[in-house]
């Protein structure tokens, strides 16, 4: 009888761990809906235009936008860059705080992933030229918020 009790307790523990793992996996999957707001390769978009731009240390930093998969997205792009430069794209969902960012070394491509635009005035984008992967945008290296 004691052996059966231990077996049930062990199986119950395993079931509990499986449930916890499943719940964690479901919670971990939740950001995927936020990730669907991103477009991985804006080079495939159509009707592309420049929303705003700024020259920083001889580099032309831009916010670009276009139609990607039927929706409008915005992204950062840099021109006249050096081989060790980075382009950073920041997304604010309100109050001018950075909620999301993408940074790309320009030795791979000179543009970032795109983020879905919004009719809300709270959603804004800016792009900047940075020299390290941990650098952020500021008033000296970035486009205006767009």
mmCIF file of C-alpha atoms in Angstrom:
data_model
loop_
_atom_site.group_PDB
_atom_site.id
_atom_site.type_symbol
_atom_site.label_atom_id
_atom_site.label_comp_id
_atom_site.label_asym_id
_atom_site.label_seq_id
_atom_site.Cartn_x
_atom_site.Cartn_y
_atom_site.Cartn_z
ATOM 1 C CA UNK A 1 0.000 0.000 0.000
ATOM 2 C CA UNK A 2 2.812 2.421 0.872
ATOM 3 C CA UNK A 3 4.416 1.616 -2.488
ATOM 4 C CA UNK A 4 1.167 2.501 -4.344
ATOM 5 C CA UNK A 5 0.935 5.759 -2.384
ATOM 6 C CA UNK A 6 4.476 6.715 -3.438
ATOM 7 C CA UNK A 7 3.720 5.772 -7.039
ATOM 8 C CA UNK A 8 0.579 7.977 -7.059
ATOM 9 C CA UNK A 9 2.467 10.805 -5.406
ATOM 10 C CA UNK A 10 5.296 10.491 -7.969
ATOM 11 C CA UNK A 11 2.845 10.437 -10.892
ATOM 12 C CA UNK A 12 1.018 13.410 -9.382
ATOM 13 C CA UNK A 13 4.296 15.312 -9.178
ATOM 14 C CA UNK A 14 5.068 14.526 -12.799
ATOM 15 C CA UNK A 15 1.578 15.636 -13.846
ATOM 16 C CA UNK A 16 2.027 18.855 -11.877
ATOM 17 C CA UNK A 17 5.395 19.528 -13.511
ATOM 18 C CA UNK A 18 3.913 18.862 -16.969
ATOM 19 C CA UNK A 19 1.098 21.310 -16.262
ATOM 20 C CA UNK A 20 3.604 23.919 -15.100
ATOM 21 C CA UNK A 21 5.724 23.399 -18.209
ATOM 22 C CA UNK A 22 2.635 23.662 -20.436
ATOM 23 C CA UNK A 23 1.535 26.868 -18.683
ATOM 24 C CA UNK A 24 5.020 28.317 -19.028
ATOM 25 C CA UNK A 25 5.102 27.406 -22.704
ATOM 26 C CA UNK A 26 1.744 29.101 -23.205
ATOM 27 C CA UNK A 27 2.925 32.226 -21.395
ATOM 28 C CA UNK A 28 6.136 32.163 -23.382
ATOM 29 C CA UNK A 29 4.101 32.012 -26.570
ATOM 30 C CA UNK A 30 2.056 35.091 -25.655
ATOM 31 C CA UNK A 31 4.632 37.594 -26.978
ATOM 32 C CA UNK A 32 4.311 35.954 -30.392
ATOM 33 C CA UNK A 33 1.234 38.095 -30.994
ATOM 34 C CA UNK A 34 3.325 41.175 -30.286
ATOM 35 C CA UNK A 35 6.014 39.772 -32.563
ATOM 36 C CA UNK A 36 3.462 39.579 -35.373
ATOM 37 C CA UNK A 37 3.594 43.367 -35.391
ATOM 38 C CA UNK A 38 7.103 43.043 -36.870
ATOM 39 C CA UNK A 39 7.942 42.495 -40.561
ATOM 40 C CA UNK A 40 11.295 40.752 -40.920
ATOM 41 C CA UNK A 41 12.318 42.023 -44.364
ATOM 42 C CA UNK A 42 10.984 45.445 -45.402
ATOM 43 C CA UNK A 43 12.983 45.094 -48.615
ATOM 44 C CA UNK A 44 9.966 43.081 -49.837
ATOM 45 C CA UNK A 45 7.504 45.940 -49.202
ATOM 46 C CA UNK A 46 5.857 48.078 -51.903
ATOM 47 C CA UNK A 47 4.845 51.761 -52.128
ATOM 48 C CA UNK A 48 7.944 52.642 -50.079
ATOM 49 C CA UNK A 49 8.635 56.246 -49.087
ATOM 50 C CA UNK A 50 10.723 58.183 -46.569
ATOM 51 C CA UNK A 51 8.819 59.563 -43.578
ATOM 52 C CA UNK A 52 11.661 61.576 -42.069
ATOM 53 C CA UNK A 53 15.455 61.667 -42.248
ATOM 54 C CA UNK A 54 18.507 63.261 -40.722
ATOM 55 C CA UNK A 55 22.209 63.380 -41.517
ATOM 56 C CA UNK A 56 24.410 62.257 -38.609
ATOM 57 C CA UNK A 57 28.206 62.283 -39.047
ATOM 58 C CA UNK A 58 27.808 62.080 -42.819
ATOM 59 C CA UNK A 59 25.362 59.160 -42.597
ATOM 60 C CA UNK A 60 21.806 59.593 -43.849
ATOM 61 C CA UNK A 61 19.447 58.051 -41.267
ATOM 62 C CA UNK A 62 15.845 57.522 -42.354
ATOM 63 C CA UNK A 63 12.447 56.320 -41.246
ATOM 64 C CA UNK A 64 10.967 54.473 -44.213
ATOM 65 C CA UNK A 65 7.454 53.114 -44.573
ATOM 66 C CA UNK A 66 5.568 50.982 -47.052
ATOM 67 C CA UNK A 67 3.000 48.264 -47.632
ATOM 68 C CA UNK A 68 4.106 44.834 -46.440
ATOM 69 C CA UNK A 69 1.729 41.897 -46.691
ATOM 70 C CA UNK A 70 -1.264 44.224 -47.013
ATOM 71 C CA UNK A 71 -0.449 46.419 -43.986
ATOM 72 C CA UNK A 72 1.696 49.514 -43.538
ATOM 73 C CA UNK A 73 4.998 49.179 -41.670
ATOM 74 C CA UNK A 74 7.808 51.575 -40.763
ATOM 75 C CA UNK A 75 11.523 50.798 -40.360
ATOM 76 C CA UNK A 76 14.942 52.411 -40.095
ATOM 77 C CA UNK A 77 17.497 52.672 -42.889
ATOM 78 C CA UNK A 78 20.992 54.178 -43.128
ATOM 79 C CA UNK A 79 22.894 55.384 -46.204
ATOM 80 C CA UNK A 80 26.556 56.462 -46.586
ATOM 81 C CA UNK A 81 27.534 54.120 -43.751
ATOM 82 C CA UNK A 82 30.804 52.538 -42.695
ATOM 83 C CA UNK A 83 31.366 48.799 -42.400
ATOM 84 C CA UNK A 84 31.298 48.832 -38.577
ATOM 85 C CA UNK A 85 28.176 51.022 -38.193
ATOM 86 C CA UNK A 86 24.776 49.988 -36.820
ATOM 87 C CA UNK A 87 21.260 51.199 -37.596
ATOM 88 C CA UNK A 88 18.841 51.211 -34.652
ATOM 89 C CA UNK A 89 15.062 51.527 -34.937
ATOM 90 C CA UNK A 90 12.979 52.426 -31.885
ATOM 91 C CA UNK A 91 9.217 52.107 -31.408
ATOM 92 C CA UNK A 92 7.273 54.072 -28.812
ATOM 93 C CA UNK A 93 3.720 53.023 -27.997
ATOM 94 C CA UNK A 94 3.159 56.144 -25.920
ATOM 95 C CA UNK A 95 4.773 58.787 -23.747
ATOM 96 C CA UNK A 96 7.965 58.815 -25.826
ATOM 97 C CA UNK A 97 9.365 55.760 -24.048
ATOM 98 C CA UNK A 98 11.010 53.033 -26.102
ATOM 99 C CA UNK A 99 8.873 49.897 -26.004
ATOM 100 C CA UNK A 100 10.581 47.947 -28.790
ATOM 101 C CA UNK A 101 13.826 48.291 -30.710
ATOM 102 C CA UNK A 102 15.676 46.542 -33.501
ATOM 103 C CA UNK A 103 19.346 47.053 -34.237
ATOM 104 C CA UNK A 104 21.230 45.771 -37.273
ATOM 105 C CA UNK A 105 24.933 45.819 -38.118
ATOM 106 C CA UNK A 106 25.125 47.365 -41.579
ATOM 107 C CA UNK A 107 27.628 44.804 -42.772
ATOM 108 C CA UNK A 108 24.595 42.475 -43.137
ATOM 109 C CA UNK A 109 21.981 44.957 -44.368
ATOM 110 C CA UNK A 110 21.432 48.696 -44.009
ATOM 111 C CA UNK A 111 17.846 48.548 -42.696
ATOM 112 C CA UNK A 112 16.007 47.157 -39.690
ATOM 113 C CA UNK A 113 12.928 45.028 -39.367
ATOM 114 C CA UNK A 114 9.660 46.897 -39.819
ATOM 115 C CA UNK A 115 6.972 47.583 -37.227
ATOM 116 C CA UNK A 116 3.289 47.950 -38.084
ATOM 117 C CA UNK A 117 2.179 51.586 -38.179
ATOM 118 C CA UNK A 118 -0.898 52.796 -36.332
ATOM 119 C CA UNK A 119 -3.487 55.529 -36.687
ATOM 120 C CA UNK A 120 -2.850 56.319 -33.009
ATOM 121 C CA UNK A 121 -0.742 59.424 -32.453
ATOM 122 C CA UNK A 122 0.778 57.618 -29.449
ATOM 123 C CA UNK A 123 2.696 55.215 -31.732
ATOM 124 C CA UNK A 124 5.923 56.733 -33.044
ATOM 125 C CA UNK A 125 9.194 55.601 -34.637
ATOM 126 C CA UNK A 126 12.710 56.969 -34.804
ATOM 127 C CA UNK A 127 15.967 55.636 -36.218
ATOM 128 C CA UNK A 128 19.546 56.403 -35.362
ATOM 129 C CA UNK A 129 23.148 55.763 -36.298
ATOM 130 C CA UNK A 130 25.070 54.037 -33.509
ATOM 131 C CA UNK A 131 28.554 52.560 -33.213
ATOM 132 C CA UNK A 132 27.848 49.625 -30.863
ATOM 133 C CA UNK A 133 25.056 47.092 -30.507
ATOM 134 C CA UNK A 134 24.187 48.405 -27.033
ATOM 135 C CA UNK A 135 23.986 52.087 -28.024
ATOM 136 C CA UNK A 136 20.624 53.853 -28.026
ATOM 137 C CA UNK A 137 19.081 56.757 -29.897
ATOM 138 C CA UNK A 138 19.305 60.290 -28.545
ATOM 139 C CA UNK A 139 18.773 63.830 -29.808
ATOM 140 C CA UNK A 140 22.266 63.900 -31.326
ATOM 141 C CA UNK A 141 22.165 60.728 -33.427
ATOM 142 C CA UNK A 142 18.505 60.126 -34.330
ATOM 143 C CA UNK A 143 15.752 61.210 -36.666
ATOM 144 C CA UNK A 144 12.831 63.062 -35.140
ATOM 145 C CA UNK A 145 10.014 60.836 -33.862
ATOM 146 C CA UNK A 146 7.721 60.019 -36.769
#
